Coordinates of C-alpha atoms in Angstrom, one line a residue:
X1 CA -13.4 2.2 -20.3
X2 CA -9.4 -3.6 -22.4
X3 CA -12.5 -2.8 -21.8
X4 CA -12.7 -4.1 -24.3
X5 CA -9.8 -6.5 -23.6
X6 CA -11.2 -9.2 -21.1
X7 CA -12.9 -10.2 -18.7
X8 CA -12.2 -12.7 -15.8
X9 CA -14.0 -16.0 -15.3
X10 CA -14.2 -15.0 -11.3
X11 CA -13.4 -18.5 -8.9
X12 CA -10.1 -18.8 -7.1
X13 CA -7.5 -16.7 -9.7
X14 CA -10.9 -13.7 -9.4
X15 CA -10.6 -13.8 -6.0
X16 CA -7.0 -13.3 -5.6
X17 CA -6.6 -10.7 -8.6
X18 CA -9.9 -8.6 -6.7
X19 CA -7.4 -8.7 -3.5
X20 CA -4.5 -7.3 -5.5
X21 CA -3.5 -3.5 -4.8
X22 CA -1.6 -1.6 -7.4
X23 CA 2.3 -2.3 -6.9
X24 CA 3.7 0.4 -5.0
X25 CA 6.4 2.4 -6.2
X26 CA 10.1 2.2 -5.1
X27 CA 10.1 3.3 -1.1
X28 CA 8.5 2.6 2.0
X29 CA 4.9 3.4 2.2
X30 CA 3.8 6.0 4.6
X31 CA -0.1 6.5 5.5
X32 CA -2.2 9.7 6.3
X33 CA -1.9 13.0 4.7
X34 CA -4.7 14.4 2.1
X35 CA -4.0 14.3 -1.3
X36 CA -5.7 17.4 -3.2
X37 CA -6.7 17.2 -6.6
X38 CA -7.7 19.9 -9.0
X39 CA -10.4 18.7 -11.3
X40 CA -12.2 20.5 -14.8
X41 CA -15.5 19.4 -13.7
X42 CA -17.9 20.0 -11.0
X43 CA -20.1 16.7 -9.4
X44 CA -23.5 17.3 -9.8
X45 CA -24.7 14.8 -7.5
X46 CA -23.0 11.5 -5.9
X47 CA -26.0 9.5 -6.5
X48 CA -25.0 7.0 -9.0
X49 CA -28.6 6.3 -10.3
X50 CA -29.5 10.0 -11.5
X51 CA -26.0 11.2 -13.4
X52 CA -24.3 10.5 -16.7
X53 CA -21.3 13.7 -16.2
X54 CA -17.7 12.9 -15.3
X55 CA -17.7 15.5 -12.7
X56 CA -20.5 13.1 -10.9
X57 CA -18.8 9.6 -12.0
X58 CA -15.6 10.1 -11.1
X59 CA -16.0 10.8 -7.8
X60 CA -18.8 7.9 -7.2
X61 CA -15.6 5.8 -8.4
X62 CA -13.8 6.3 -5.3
X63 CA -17.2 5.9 -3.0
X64 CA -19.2 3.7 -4.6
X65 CA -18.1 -0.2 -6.2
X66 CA -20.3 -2.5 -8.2
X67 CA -19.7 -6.6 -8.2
X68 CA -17.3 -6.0 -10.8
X69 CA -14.6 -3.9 -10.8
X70 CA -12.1 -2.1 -14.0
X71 CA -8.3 -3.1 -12.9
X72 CA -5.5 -0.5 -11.8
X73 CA -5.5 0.0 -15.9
X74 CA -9.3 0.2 -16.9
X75 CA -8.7 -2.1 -19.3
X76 CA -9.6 -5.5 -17.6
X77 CA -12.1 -6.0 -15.0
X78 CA -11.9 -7.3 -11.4
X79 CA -14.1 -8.4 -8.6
X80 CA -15.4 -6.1 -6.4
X81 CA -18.4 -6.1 -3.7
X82 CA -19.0 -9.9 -6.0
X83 CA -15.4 -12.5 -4.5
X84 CA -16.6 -14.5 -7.7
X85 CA -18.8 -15.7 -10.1
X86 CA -20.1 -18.7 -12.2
X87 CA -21.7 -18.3 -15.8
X88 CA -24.2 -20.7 -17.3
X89 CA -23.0 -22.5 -20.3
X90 CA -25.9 -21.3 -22.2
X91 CA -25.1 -17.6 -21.7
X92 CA -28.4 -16.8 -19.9
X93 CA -27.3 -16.5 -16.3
X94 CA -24.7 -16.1 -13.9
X95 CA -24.7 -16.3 -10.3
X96 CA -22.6 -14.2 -8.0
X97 CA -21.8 -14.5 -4.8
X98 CA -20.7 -11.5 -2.5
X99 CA -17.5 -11.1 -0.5
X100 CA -18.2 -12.5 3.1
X101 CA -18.4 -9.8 5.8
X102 CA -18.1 -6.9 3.2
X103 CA -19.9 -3.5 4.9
X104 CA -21.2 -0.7 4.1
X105 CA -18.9 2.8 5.1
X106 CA -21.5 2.9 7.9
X107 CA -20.9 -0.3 9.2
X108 CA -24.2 -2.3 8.3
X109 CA -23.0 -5.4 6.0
X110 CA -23.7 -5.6 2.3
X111 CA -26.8 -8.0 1.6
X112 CA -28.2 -9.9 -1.2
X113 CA -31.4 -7.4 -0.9
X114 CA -29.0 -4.8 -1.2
X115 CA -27.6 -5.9 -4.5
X116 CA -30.7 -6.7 -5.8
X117 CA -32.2 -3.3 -4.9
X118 CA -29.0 -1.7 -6.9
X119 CA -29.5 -3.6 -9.9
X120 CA -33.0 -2.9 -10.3
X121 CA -32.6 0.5 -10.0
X122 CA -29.9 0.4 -12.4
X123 CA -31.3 -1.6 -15.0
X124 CA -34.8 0.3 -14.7
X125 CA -35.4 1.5 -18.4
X126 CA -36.7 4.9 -18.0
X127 CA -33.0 5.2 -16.5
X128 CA -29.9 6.3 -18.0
X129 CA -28.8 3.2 -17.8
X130 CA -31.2 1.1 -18.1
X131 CA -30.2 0.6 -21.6
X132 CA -27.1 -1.4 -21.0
X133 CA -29.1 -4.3 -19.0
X134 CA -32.0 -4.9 -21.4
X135 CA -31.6 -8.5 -21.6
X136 CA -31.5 -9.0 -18.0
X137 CA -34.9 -10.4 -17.4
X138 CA -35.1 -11.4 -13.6
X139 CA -32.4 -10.8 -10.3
X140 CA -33.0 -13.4 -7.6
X141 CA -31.7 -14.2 -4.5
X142 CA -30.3 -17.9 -3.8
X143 CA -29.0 -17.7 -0.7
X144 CA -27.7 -14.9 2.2
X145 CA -24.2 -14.5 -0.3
X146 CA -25.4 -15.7 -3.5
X147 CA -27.6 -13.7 -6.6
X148 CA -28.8 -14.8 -9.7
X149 CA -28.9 -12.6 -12.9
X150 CA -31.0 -14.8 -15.3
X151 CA -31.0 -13.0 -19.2
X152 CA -33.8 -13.4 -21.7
X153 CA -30.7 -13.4 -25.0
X154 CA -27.1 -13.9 -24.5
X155 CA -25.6 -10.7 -23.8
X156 CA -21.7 -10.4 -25.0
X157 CA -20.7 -7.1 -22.7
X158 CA -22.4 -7.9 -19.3
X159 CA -19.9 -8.3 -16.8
X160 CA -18.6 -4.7 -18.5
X161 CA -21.9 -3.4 -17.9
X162 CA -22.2 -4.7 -14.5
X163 CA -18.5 -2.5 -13.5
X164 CA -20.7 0.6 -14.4
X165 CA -20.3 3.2 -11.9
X166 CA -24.2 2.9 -12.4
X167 CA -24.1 -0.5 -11.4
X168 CA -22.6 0.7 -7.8
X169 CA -24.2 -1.6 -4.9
X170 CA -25.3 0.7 -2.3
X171 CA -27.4 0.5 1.1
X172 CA -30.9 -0.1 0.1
X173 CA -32.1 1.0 3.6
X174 CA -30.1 4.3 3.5
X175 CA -31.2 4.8 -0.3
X176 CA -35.1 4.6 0.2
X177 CA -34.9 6.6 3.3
X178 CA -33.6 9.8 1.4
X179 CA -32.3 9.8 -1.9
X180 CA -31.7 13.3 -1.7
X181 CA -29.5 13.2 1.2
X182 CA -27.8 10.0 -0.1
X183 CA -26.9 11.6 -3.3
X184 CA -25.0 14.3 -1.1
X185 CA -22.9 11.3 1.4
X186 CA -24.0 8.0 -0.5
X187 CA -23.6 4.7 1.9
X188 CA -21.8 2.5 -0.2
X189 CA -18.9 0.0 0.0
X190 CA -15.7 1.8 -1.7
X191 CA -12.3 3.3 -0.1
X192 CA -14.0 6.8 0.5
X193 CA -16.6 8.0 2.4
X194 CA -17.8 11.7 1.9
X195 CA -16.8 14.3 4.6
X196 CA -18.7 17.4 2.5
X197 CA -19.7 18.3 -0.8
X198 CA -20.2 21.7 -1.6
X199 CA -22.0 21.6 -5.6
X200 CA -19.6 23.9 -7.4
X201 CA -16.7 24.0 -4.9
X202 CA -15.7 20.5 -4.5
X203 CA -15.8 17.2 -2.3
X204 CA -13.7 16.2 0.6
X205 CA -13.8 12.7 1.2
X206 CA -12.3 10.6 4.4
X207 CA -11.1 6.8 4.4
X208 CA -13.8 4.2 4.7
X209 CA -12.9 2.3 8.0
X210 CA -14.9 -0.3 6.9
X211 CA -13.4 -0.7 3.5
X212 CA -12.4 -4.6 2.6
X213 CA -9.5 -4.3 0.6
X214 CA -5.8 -4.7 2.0
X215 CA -3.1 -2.2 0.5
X216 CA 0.9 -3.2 -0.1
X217 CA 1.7 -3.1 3.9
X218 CA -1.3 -6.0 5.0
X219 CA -3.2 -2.8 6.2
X220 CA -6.9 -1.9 5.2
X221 CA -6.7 0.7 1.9
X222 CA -6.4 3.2 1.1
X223 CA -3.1 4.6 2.3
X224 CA -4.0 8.6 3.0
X225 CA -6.6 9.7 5.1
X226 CA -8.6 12.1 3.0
X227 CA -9.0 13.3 -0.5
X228 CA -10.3 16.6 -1.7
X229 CA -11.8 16.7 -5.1
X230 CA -11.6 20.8 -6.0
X231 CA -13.4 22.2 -8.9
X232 CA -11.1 24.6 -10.9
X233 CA -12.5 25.1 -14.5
X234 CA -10.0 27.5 -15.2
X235 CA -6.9 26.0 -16.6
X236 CA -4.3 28.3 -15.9
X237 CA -5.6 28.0 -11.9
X238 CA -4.8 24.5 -12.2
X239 CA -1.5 25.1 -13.5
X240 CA -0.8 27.8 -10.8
X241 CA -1.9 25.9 -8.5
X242 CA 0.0 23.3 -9.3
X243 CA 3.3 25.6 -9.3
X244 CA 2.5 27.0 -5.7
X245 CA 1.8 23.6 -4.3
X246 CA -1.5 24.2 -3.7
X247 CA -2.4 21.4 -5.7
X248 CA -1.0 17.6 -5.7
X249 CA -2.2 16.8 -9.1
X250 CA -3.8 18.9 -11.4
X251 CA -5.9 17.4 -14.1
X252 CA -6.3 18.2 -18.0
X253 CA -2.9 20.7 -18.5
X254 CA -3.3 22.8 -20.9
X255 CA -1.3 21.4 -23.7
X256 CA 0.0 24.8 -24.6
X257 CA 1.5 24.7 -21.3
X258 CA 2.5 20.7 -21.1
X259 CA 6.3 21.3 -21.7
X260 CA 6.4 23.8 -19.2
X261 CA 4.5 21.7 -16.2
X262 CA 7.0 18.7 -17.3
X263 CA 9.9 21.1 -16.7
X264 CA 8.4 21.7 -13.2
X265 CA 10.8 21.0 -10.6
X266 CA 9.6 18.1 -9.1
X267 CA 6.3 17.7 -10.8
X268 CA 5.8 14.7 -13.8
X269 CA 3.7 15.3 -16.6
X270 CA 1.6 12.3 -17.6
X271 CA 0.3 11.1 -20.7
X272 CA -2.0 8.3 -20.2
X273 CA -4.3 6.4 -23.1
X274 CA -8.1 7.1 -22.9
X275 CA -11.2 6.0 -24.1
X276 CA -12.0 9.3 -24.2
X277 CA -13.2 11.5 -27.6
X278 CA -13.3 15.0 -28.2
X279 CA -16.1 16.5 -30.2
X280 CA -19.1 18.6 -31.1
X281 CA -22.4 17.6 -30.1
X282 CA -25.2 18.3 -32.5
X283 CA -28.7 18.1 -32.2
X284 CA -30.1 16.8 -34.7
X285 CA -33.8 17.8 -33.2
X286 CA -32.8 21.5 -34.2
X287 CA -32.3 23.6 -36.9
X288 CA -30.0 23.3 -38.9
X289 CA -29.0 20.1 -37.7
X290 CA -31.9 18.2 -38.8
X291 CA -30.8 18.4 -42.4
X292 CA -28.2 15.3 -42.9
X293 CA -26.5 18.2 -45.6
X294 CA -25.5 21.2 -42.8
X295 CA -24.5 18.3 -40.2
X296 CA -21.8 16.6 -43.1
X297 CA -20.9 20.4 -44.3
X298 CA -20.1 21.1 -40.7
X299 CA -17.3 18.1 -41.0
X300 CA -16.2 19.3 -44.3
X301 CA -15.6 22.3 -42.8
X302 CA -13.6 21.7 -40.0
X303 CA -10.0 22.0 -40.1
X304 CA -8.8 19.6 -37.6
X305 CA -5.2 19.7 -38.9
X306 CA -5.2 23.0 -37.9
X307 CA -6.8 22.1 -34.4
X308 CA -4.8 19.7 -33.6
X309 CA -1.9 22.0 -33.7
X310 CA -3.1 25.1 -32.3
X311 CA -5.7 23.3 -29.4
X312 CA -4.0 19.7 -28.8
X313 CA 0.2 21.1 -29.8
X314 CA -0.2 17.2 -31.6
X315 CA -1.2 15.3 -28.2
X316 CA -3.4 12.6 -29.4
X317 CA -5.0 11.5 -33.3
X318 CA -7.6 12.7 -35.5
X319 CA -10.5 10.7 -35.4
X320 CA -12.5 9.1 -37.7
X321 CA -15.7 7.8 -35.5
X322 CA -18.6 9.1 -33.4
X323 CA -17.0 7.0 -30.3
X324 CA -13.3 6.6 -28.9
X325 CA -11.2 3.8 -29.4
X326 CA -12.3 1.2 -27.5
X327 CA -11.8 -2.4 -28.4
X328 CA -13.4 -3.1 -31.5
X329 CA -12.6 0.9 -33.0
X330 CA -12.1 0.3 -36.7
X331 CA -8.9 1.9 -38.4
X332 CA -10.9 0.4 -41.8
X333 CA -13.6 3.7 -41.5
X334 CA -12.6 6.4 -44.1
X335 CA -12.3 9.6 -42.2
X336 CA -13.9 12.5 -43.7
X337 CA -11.2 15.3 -44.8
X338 CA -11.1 18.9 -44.4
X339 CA -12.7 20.4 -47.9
X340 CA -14.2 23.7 -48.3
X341 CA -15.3 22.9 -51.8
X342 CA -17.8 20.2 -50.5
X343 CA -18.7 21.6 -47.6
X344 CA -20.2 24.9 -49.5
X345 CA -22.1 22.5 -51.9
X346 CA -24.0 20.5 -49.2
X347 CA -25.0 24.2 -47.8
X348 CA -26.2 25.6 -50.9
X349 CA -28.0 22.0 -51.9
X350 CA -29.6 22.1 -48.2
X351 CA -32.3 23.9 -46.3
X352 CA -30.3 26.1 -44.4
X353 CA -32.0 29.6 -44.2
X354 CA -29.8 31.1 -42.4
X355 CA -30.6 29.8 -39.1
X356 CA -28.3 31.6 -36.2
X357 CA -26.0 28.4 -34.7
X358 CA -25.1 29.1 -31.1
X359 CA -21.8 26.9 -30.9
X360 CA -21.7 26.3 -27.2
X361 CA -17.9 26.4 -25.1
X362 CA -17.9 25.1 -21.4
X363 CA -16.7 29.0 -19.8
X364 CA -13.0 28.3 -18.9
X365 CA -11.9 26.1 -21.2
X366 CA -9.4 27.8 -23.1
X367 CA -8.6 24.7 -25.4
X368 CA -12.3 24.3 -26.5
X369 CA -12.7 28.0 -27.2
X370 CA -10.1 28.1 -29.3
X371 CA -11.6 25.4 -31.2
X372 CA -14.7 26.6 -31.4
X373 CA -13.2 29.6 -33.0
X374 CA -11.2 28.0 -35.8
X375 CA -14.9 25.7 -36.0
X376 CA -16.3 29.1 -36.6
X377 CA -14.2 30.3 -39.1
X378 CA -15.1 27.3 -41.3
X379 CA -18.4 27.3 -41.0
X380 CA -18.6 30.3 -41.5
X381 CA -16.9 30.7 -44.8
X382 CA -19.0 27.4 -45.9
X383 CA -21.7 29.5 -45.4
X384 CA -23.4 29.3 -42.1
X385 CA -24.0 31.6 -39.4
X386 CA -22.3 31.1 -36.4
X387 CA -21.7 32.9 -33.4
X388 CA -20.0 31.1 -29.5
X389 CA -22.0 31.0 -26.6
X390 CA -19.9 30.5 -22.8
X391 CA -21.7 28.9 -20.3
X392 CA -20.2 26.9 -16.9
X393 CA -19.7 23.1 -17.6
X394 CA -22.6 22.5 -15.6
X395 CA -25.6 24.6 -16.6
X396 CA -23.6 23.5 -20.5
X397 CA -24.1 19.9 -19.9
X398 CA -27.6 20.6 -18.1
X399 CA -28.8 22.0 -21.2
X400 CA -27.7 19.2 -23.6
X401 CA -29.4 17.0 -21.8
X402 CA -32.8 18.5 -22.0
X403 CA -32.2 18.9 -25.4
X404 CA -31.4 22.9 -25.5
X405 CA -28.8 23.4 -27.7
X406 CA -27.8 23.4 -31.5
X407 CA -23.6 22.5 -31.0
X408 CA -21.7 22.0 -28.0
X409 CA -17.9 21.6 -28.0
X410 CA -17.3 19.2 -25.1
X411 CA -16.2 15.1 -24.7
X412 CA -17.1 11.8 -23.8
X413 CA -15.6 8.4 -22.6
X414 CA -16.5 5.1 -22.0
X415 CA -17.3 4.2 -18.5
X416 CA -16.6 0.1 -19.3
X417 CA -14.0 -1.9 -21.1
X418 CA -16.2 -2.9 -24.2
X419 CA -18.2 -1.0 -26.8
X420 CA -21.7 -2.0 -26.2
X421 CA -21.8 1.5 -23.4
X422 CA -21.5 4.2 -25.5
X423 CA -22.0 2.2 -28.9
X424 CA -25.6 2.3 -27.2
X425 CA -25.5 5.3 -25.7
X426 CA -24.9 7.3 -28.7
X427 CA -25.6 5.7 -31.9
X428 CA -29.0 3.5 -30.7
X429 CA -31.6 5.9 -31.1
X430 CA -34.5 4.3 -28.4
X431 CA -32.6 4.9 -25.4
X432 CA -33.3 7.1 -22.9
X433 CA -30.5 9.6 -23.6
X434 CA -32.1 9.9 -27.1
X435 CA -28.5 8.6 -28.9
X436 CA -26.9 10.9 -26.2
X437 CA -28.6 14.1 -26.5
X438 CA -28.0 14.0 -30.3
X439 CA -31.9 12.6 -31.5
X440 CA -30.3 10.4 -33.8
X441 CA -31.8 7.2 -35.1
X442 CA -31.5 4.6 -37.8
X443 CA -33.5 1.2 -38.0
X444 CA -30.3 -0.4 -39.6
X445 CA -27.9 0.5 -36.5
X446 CA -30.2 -0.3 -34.0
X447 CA -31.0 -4.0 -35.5
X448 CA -26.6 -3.7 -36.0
X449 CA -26.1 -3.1 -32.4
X450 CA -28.8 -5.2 -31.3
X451 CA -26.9 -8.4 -33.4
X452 CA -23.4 -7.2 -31.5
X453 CA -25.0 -7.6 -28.1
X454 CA -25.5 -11.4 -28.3
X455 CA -22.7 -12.0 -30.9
X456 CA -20.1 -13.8 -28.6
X457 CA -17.4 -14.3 -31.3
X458 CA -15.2 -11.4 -30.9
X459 CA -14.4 -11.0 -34.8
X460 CA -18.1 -11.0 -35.8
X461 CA -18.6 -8.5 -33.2
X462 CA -15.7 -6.6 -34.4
X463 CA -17.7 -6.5 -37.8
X464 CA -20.5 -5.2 -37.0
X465 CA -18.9 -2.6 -34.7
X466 CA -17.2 -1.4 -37.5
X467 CA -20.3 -1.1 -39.5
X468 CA -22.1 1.0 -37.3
X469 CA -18.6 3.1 -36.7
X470 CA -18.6 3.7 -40.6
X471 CA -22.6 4.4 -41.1
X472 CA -23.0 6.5 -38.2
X473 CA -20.2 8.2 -38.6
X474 CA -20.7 9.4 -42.3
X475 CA -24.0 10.1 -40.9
X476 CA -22.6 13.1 -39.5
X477 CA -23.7 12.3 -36.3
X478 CA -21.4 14.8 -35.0
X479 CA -18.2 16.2 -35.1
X480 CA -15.1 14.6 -33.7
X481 CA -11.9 16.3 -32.7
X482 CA -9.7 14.2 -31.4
X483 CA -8.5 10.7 -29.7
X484 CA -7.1 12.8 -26.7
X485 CA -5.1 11.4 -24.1
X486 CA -4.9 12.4 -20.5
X487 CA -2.7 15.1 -20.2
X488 CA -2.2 15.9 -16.2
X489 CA 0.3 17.2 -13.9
X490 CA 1.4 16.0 -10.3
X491 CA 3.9 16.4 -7.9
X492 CA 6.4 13.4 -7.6
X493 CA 6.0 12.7 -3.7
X494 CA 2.4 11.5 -5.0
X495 CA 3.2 7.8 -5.6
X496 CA 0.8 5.5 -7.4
X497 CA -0.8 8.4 -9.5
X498 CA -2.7 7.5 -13.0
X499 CA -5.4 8.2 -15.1
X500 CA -6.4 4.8 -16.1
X501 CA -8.5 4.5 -19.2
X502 CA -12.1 5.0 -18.4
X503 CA -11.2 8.3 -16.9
X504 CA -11.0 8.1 -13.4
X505 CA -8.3 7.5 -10.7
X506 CA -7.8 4.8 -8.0
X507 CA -7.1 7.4 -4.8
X508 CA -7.5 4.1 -2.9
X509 CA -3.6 3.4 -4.1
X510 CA -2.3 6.4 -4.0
X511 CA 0.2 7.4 -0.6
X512 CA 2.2 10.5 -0.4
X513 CA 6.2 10.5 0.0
X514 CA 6.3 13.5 1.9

């Protein structure tokens, strides 16, 4: 984001589990305070129609909500600015119908015009998104509370696609009136409203008073008053800050340091499952990338035994896909070992000419530094040229996406609870991401992927999930690191804290025993 795990059917057991806080943890709940939370990424806008970074999506998360919501686990999905829903036996539509009295964090309630302004703009498909609601053919309005989603095939992963942080409903008045001043404080229905943003620095966010959700104690969520969302790329900051108490929770530890933060008095180390994936991004628009030979010789030549101990300390699993572990990952896929042998052979039998690589590093991040250097060192010795290149995570991930870079050691995870998101986003080569940055395309996986879409038996989609994860893979559409879990640090008075599996964090739950 199971994600990939499922779905609800909406009616009376939707409404109440969409009602349902997070369990609070043993003691009294106390309101107010500001919880402060050191992040790795910077946002590079709140405007859930223009980004695809988790510095950007995380923080929509906790303004912004969509119809459908993931659960307190990420896993499962639960209704949101939708009370319920009803699907048409055929597959091809599905009517929803919006929580009565539901407003906006400026006070103007949520309409059916609203809802249908969001999900065009999401499902536009020059969009980043677009891609995940190509079989939606028409959104209609039935009534004042009701919408109709009618789809030209079956589509198996909807109601995942439709708890996209892309999928957010916002106010279509406030929206058309300046979308660059909504993308700075968007006007949206979730637990937070936005205080400031500062691009770089961070965002402080205040409670939505209009928010519809009750916590633990009968009282509108969520439990503290304001959140601020600090940017602090460097990991030993976080850790510091973490130590000084500057920091409530401080996100991606250093796993070099992890024991150390656990043995923090009065600070919890957590280790939460992801659908996240480490890796390099190629290019394969670029030289030496193009050539199918240098991109598999750059697998052989990866030691990720030796990664995994000297970057991860052995948190999390060695891959053997282009996507994480969602639900229908494939343990069947043969990974591709470490071999110097082969890895000089597909070099000598390729085109490389010698062709500089810039591996690129977001700057700070000791972890990915490190593995760019062993990366280097085996690359390297099968024969390429390679030298690092340091840039900030933003200007990093601003250059993938226009397509200026050769390698980029950095990550991804899934943003739903089923594989359709990034089994599209990466590996289906006519999207509007261009296969994530990557320029890869294959007939035979789009036409796969295409088939999984309306497949509604969940072992026949499991097989042809598994067929893509093997062909793209072996492809060497790029090079995976690691299954990595999250790996953060708080401070125990911070009650209801976890990194659920798509990536984020429900503030909205979150009080402070102090």
């Amino acid at each position: 984001m199971d994600r990939r795990e499922f779905l609800i059917a909406g009616g009376v057991a939707g409404i109440a589990l969409g009602m349902a806080p997070v369990r609070a943890q043993s003691g009294t709940i106390k309101r107010g305070g500001t919880i402060t939370v050191a992040r790795t990424d910077e946002a590079l806008s709140l405007d859930p129609f223009v980004v695809s970074d988790n510095g950007s999506i995380y923080n929509i998360a906790q303004i912004c909500e969509p119809l459908i919501m993931a659960d307190e686990t990420g896993r499962g999905l639960v209704p949101g600015v939708a009370e319920s829903w009803t699907e048409a036996e055929d597959g091809l539509s599905i009517e929803f119908t919006i929580r009565d009295g539901i407003k906006f964090n400026n006070g103007a309630p949520v309409t059916v015009e609203d809802v249908i302004f969001s999900l065009t703009k999401v499902s536009d498909p020059q969009g980043s998104y677009g891609f995940a609601f190509n079989p939606l053919s028409s959104i209609d309005k039935i009534d004042d509370r009701t919408v109709k989603l009618t789809l030209s095939t079956p589509y198996a992963a909807l109601k995942s696609a439709l708890s996209l942080f892309a999928a957010s409903i916002v106010s279509k008045e406030a929206y058309e009136k300046d979308p660059e001043a909504f993308g700075q404080a968007p006007v949206a229905t979730g637990p937070f409203m936005v205080e400031s943003y500062v691009r770089g620095t961070q965002v402080v966010m205040v409670r939505n008073p209009h928010y519809w959700m009750n916590g633990e104690d009968g009282e509108p969520l969520p439990y503290v008053d304001k959140a601020v969302l600090k940017y602090v790329p460097e990991s030993n900051s976080r850790v510091l800050g973490l130590q000084n108490g500057d920091y409530d929770t401080s996100l991606a530890m250093p796993l070099n340091q992890a024991a150390s933060v656990d043995d923090m008095d009065g600070v919890s180390l957590e280790v939460s499952p992801s659908f996240r994936l480490d890796y390099v991004y190629l290019n394969h628009g670029k030289a030496p990338f193009d050539d199918p030979k240098v991109r598999l010789a750059v697998n052989y030549a990866a030691n990720r035994d030796a990664i995994m101990k000297a970057v991860y300390f052995g948190f999390g699993e060695i891959p053997n896909s282009y996507m994480p572990k969602v639900a229908f990952w494939s343990d069947a896929v043969e990974p591709i070992p470490f071999d110097m042998a082969t890895a000089k052979q597909l070099v000598e039998e390729s085109n490389y000419d010698g062709t500089p690589i810039q591996l690129m590093v977001d700057t700070g991040n000791a972890s990915f530094r490190t593995a760019a250097t062993i990366l280097q060192q085996g690359w390297q010795q099968a024969g390429l040229n390679v030298e690092i290149v340091e840039y900030d995570v933003g200007t990093a991930f601003s250059m993938t996406e226009q397509g200026e870079f050769q390698a980029y050691v950095s990550y991804i995870t899934s943003d739903i609870n089923d594989d359709d998101e990034l089994a599209s986003i990466q590996a289906e080569g006519t999207g509007a991401t261009r296969a994530f940055f990557s320029n890869y395309n294959d007939d035979e996986v789009n036409k796969l992927l295409s088939q999984a879409r309306q497949e509604s038996d969940r072992e026949k989609r499991a097989e042809l999930y598994a067929r893509v994860q093997d062909k793209v893979y072996h492809a060497g559409y790029s090079v995976p690191l690691n299954f990595l879990p999250y790996v953060n640090g708080y401070h125990d008075y911070v009650r209801n804290w976890r990194n659920i599996t798509v990536g984020w964090w429900w503030l909205r739950d979150m009080w402070l025993d102090k």
